[in-house]
Coordinates of C-alpha atoms (C1' of nucleotides) and ligand atoms in Angstrom, one line a residue:
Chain A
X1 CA 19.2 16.1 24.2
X2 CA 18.0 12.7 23.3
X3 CA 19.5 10.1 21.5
X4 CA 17.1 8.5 18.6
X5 CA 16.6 5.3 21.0
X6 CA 14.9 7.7 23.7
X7 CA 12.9 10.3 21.3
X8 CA 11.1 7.2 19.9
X9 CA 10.0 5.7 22.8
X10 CA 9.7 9.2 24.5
X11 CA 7.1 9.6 21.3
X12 CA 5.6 6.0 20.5
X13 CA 7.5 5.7 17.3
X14 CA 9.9 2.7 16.0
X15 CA 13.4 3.8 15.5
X16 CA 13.9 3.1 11.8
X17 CA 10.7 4.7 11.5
X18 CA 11.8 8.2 12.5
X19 CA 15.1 7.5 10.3
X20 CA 12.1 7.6 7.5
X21 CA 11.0 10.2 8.8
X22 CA 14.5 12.0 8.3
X23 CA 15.3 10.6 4.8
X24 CA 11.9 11.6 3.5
X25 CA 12.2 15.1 4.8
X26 CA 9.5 15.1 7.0
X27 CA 11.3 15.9 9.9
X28 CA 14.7 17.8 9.4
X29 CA 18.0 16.7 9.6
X30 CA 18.9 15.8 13.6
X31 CA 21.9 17.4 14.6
X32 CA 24.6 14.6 15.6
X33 CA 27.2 13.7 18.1
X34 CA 30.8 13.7 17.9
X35 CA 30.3 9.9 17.3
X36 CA 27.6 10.9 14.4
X37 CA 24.5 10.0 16.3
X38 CA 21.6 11.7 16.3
X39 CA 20.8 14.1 19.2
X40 CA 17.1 15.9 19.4
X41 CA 15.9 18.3 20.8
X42 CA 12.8 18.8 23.1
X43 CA 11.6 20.4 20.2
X44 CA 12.0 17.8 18.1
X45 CA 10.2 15.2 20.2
X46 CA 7.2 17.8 20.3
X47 CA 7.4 17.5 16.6
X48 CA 7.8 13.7 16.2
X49 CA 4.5 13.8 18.8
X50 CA 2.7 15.5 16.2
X51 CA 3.3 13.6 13.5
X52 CA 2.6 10.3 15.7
X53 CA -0.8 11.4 16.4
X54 CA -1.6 12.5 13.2
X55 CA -0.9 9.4 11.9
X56 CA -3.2 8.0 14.3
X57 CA -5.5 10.2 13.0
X58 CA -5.3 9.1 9.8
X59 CA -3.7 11.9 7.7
X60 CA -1.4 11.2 5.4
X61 CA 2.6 11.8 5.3
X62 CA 1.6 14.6 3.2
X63 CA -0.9 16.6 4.6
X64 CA 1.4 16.1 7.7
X65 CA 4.4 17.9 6.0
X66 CA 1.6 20.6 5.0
X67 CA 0.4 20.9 8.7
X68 CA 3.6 21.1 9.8
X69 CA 4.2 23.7 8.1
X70 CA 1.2 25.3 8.7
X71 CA 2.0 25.3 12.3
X72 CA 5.4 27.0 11.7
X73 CA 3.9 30.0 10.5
X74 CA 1.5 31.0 13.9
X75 CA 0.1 34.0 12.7
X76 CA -1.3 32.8 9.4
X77 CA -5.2 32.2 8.8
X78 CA -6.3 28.3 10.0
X79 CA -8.0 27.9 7.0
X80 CA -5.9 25.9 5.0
X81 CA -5.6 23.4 8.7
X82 CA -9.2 23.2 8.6
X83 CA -9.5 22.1 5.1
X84 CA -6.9 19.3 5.5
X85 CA -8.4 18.3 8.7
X86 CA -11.9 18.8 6.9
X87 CA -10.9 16.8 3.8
X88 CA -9.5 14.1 6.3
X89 CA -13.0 13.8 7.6
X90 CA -14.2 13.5 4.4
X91 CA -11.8 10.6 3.2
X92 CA -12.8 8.8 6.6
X93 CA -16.8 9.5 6.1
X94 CA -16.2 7.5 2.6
X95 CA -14.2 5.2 4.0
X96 CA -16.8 4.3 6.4
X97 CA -20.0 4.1 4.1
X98 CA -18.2 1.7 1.8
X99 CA -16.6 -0.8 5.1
X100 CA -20.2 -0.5 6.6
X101 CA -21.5 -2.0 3.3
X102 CA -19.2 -4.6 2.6
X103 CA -20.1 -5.8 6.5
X104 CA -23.7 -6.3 5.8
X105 CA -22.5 -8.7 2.7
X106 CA -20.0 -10.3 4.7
X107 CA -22.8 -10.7 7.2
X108 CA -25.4 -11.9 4.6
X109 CA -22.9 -14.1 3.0
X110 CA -21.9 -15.8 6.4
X111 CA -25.3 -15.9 8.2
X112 CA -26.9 -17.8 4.7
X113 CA -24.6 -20.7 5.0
X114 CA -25.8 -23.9 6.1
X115 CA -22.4 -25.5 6.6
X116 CA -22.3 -28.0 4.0
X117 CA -20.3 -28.6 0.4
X118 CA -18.2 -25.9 -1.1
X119 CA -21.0 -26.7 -4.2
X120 CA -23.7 -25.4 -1.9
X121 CA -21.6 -22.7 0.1
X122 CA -23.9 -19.7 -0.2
X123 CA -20.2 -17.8 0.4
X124 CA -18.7 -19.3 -2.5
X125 CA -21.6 -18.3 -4.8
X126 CA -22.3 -14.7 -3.4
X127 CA -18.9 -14.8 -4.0
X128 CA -19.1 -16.0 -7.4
X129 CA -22.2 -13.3 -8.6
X130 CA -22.3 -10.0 -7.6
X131 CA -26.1 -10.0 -8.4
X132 CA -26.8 -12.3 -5.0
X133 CA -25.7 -9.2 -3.2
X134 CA -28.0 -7.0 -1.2
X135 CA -25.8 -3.5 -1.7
X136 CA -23.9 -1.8 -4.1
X137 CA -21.0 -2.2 -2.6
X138 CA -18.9 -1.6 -5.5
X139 CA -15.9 0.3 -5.3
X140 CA -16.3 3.7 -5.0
X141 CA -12.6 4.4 -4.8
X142 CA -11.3 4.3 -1.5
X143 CA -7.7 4.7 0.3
X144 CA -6.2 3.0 2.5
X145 CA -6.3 3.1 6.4
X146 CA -3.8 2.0 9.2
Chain B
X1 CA -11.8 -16.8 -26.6
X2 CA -11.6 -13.5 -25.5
X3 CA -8.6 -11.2 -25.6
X4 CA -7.3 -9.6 -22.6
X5 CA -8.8 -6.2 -23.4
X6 CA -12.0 -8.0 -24.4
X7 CA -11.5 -10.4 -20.7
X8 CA -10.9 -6.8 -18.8
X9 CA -14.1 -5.4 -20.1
X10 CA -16.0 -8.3 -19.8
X11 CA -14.4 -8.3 -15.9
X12 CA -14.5 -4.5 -14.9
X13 CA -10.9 -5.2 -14.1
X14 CA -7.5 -3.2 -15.9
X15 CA -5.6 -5.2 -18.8
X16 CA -2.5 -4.8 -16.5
X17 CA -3.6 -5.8 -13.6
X18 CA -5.1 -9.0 -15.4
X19 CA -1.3 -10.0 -16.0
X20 CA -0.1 -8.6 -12.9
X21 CA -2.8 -12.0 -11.4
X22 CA -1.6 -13.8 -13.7
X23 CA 2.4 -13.2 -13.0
X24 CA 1.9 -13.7 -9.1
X25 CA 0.4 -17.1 -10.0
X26 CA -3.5 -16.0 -8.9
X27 CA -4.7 -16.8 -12.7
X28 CA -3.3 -19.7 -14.8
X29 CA -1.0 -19.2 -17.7
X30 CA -3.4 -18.3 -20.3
X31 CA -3.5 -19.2 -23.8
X32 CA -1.7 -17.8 -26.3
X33 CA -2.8 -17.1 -29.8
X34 CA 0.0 -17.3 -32.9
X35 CA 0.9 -14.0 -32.6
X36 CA 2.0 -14.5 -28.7
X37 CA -1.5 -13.1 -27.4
X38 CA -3.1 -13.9 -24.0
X39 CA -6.5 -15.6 -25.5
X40 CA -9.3 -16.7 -22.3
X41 CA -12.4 -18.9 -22.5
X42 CA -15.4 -18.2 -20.8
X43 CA -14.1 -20.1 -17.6
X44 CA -11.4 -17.9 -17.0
X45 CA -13.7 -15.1 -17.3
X46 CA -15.7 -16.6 -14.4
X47 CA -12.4 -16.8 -12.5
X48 CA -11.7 -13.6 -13.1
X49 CA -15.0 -12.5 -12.4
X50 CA -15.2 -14.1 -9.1
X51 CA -11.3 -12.6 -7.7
X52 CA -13.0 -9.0 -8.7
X53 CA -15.5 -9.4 -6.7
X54 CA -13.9 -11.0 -3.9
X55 CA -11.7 -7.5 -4.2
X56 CA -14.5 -5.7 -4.3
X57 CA -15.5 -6.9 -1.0
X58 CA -12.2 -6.5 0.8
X59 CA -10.7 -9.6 0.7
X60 CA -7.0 -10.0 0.2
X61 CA -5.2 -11.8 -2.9
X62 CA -4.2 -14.4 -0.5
X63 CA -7.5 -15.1 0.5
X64 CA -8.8 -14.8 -2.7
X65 CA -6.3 -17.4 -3.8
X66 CA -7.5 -19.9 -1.1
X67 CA -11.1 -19.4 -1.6
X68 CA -10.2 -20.5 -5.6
X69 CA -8.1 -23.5 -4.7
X70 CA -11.6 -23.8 -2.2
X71 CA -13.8 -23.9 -5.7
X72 CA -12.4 -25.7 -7.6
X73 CA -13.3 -28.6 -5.5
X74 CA -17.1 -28.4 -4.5
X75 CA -17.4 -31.5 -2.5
X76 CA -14.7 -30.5 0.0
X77 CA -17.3 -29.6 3.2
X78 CA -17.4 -25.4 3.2
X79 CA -15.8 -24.6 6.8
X80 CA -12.9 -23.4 5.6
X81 CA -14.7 -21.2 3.2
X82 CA -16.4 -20.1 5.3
X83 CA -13.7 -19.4 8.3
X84 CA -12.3 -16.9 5.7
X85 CA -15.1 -15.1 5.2
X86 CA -15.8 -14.7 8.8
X87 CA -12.1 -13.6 9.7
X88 CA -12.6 -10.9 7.1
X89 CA -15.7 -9.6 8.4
X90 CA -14.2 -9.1 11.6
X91 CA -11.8 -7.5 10.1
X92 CA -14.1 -5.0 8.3
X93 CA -15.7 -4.5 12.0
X94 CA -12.3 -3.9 13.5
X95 CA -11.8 -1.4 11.2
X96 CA -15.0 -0.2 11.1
X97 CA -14.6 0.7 15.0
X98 CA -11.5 2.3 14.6
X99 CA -12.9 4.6 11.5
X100 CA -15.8 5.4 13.5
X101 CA -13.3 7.0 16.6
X102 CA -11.5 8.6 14.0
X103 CA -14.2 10.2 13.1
X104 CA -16.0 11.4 16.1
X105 CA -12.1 13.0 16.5
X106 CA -11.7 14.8 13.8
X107 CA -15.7 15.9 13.9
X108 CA -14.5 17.4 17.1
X109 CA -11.3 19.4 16.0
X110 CA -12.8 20.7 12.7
X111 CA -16.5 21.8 14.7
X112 CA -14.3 23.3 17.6
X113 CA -12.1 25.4 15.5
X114 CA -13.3 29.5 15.3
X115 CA -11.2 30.0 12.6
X116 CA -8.6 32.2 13.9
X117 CA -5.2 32.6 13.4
X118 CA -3.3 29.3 13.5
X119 CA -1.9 30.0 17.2
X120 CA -5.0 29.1 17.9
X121 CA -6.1 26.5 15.7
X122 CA -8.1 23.9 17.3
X123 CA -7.2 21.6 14.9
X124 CA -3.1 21.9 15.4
X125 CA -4.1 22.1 19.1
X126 CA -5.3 18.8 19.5
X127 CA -2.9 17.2 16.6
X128 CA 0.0 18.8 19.0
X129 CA -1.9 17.0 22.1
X130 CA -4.0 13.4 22.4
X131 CA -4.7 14.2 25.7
X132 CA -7.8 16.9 24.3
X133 CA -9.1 13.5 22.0
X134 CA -12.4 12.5 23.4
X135 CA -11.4 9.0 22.6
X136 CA -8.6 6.0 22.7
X137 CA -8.7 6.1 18.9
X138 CA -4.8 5.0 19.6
X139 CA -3.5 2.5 17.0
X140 CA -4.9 -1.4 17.9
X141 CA -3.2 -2.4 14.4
X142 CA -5.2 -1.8 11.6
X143 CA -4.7 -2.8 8.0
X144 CA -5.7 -1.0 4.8
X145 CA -9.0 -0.9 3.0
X146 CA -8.9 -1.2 -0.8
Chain C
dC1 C1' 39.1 -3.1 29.4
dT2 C1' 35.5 -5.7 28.0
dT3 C1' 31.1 -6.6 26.8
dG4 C1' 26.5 -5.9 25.2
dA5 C1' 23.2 -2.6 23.9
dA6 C1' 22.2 0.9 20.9
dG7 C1' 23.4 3.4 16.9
dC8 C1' 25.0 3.9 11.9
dT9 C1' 24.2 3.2 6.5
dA10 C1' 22.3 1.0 2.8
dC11 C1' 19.4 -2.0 0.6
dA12 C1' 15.4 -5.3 0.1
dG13 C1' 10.7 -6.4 0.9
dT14 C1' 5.6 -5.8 2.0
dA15 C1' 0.3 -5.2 -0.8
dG16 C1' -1.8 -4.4 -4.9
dC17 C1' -1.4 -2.5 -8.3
dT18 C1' -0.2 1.6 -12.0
dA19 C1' 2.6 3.8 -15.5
dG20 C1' 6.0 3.9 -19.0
dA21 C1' 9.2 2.4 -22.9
dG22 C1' 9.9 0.2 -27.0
dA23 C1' 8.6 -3.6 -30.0
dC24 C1' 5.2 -6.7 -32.3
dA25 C1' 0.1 -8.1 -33.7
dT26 C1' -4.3 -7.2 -35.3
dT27 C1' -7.9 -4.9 -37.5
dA28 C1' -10.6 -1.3 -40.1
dG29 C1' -10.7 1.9 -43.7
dA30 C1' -9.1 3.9 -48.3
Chain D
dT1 C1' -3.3 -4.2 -50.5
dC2 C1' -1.4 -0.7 -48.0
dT3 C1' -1.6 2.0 -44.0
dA4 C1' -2.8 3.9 -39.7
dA5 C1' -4.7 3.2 -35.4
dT6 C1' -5.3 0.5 -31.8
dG7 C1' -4.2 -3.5 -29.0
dT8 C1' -0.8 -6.4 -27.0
dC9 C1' 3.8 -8.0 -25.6
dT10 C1' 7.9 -7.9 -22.0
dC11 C1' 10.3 -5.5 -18.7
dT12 C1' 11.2 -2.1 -15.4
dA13 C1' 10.2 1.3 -12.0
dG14 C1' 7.2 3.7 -8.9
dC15 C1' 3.4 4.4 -5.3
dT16 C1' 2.5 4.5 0.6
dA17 C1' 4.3 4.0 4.9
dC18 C1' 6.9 1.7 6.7
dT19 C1' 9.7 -2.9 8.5
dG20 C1' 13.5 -5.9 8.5
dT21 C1' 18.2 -7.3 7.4
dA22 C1' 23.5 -7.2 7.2
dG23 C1' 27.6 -5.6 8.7
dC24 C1' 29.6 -2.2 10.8
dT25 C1' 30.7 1.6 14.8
dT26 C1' 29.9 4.0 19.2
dC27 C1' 28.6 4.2 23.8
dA28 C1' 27.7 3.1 28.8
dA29 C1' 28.0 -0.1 32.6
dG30 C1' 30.7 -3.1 35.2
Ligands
LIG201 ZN1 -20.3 -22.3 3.4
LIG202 ZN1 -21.4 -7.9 -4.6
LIG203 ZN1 -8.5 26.2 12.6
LIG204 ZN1 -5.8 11.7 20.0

DNA sequence: CTTGAAGCTACAGTAGCTAGAGACATTAGA
DNA sequence: TCTAATGTCTCTAGCTACTGTAGCTTCAAG
């Protein structure tokens, strides 16, 4: 058994972190020590692994509960996985089409200014009028990374 | 003088989030008609305007609210203008790198998965284990897009 | 037995909004 | 002119995924 100190460095996660974890439900209760500290189990860590590198991957704390779950129940069908994981692609795909487009304005913005006044600084004005830009960047509705 | 819903409009930008700006001190107080109502000139459209699309392109409010303080005097020289925009296009490209891993991995689980039972799930196989990534797509800090 | 590290709970804060409640203002139509 | 619909006001709480703080208790080493 581990105390909470060990599992998280055991797993790459922060301490209060997998006290989140716990209060949001995500992982279940940790059994505890006659001095009420948590104790996990090798399980647990295996768990808490999971969850660290789908994080890392991207997915959300919710599609994490739902492919933990998912992986509770062995013999089911992988299709509902594979759409999460599919879906995850897809958020990351969109993600990446809009970032890749607000780099070549960045770049445009940055590479057109001569270095002089704010009243000439092509970043300011770009800045100041969509219409100087080369792409439609605009907001497609994204999420957020990390 | 526009009101706020007529400002929003005008902007492409929501009616509470105009006062949310203006409550964390990135708009000016705005007018107020005799009935209490936020009224806006054409100036504070341009503002407004200009913080959308600074948005729009990634920056932060904090940037945003140094590249204003930046406009409003236009014979300061542009460096620092100009040192914002380039620390938020490496930004975009840092994310932009770690996007691009993320997808390559999660091309990889969701192509390599037969769609069997989920015992063997590529996809909860290689969420249960970083070691079958193809890459180090391993947390160098990121931040969030929009 | 003492000391220091590690653990406990509970709450506050981060970014950038979004949504709701309940009251007042304005405007268009009958 | 009255009324109904829409718009606006303030205030509060909630969202994601944590992170940090305060003030305490427990544990392990020396
Ligand atoms: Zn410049
Ligand atoms: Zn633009
Ligand atoms: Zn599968
Ligand atoms: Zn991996």
């Amino acid at each position: 058994m581990l105390t909470i100190g060990k599992l998280g460095q055991a797993a790459g996660v922060k301490v209060p972190t997998i006290r989140y974890y716990e209060q949001i439900g995500l992982l279940p209760e940790a059994e505890r020590s006659a001095g009420n500290q948590r104790l996990y189990s090798r399980k647990a860590l295996d768990r808490l692994t999971f969850v660290r590198h789908a994080r890392e991957l991207g997915f959300t704390l919710d599609a994490i509960r739902d492919l933990l779950s998912l992986s509770d129940n062995p013999d089911q069908p992988c299709a509902a996985a594979d759409a999460i994981a599919k879906a995850q692609l897809a958020e990351i795909e969109k993600r990446l089409a809009r970032l890749a487009s607000l780099k070549v304005e960045l770049n445009r913005m940055v590479a057109q200014c001569a270095g002089g006044r704010i009243a000439d600084c092509r970043v300011i004005e770009v800045l100041s009028n969509h219409s100087l830009c080369a792409t439609d960047h605009r907001h497609p509705q994204a999420g957020n990374d990390h």
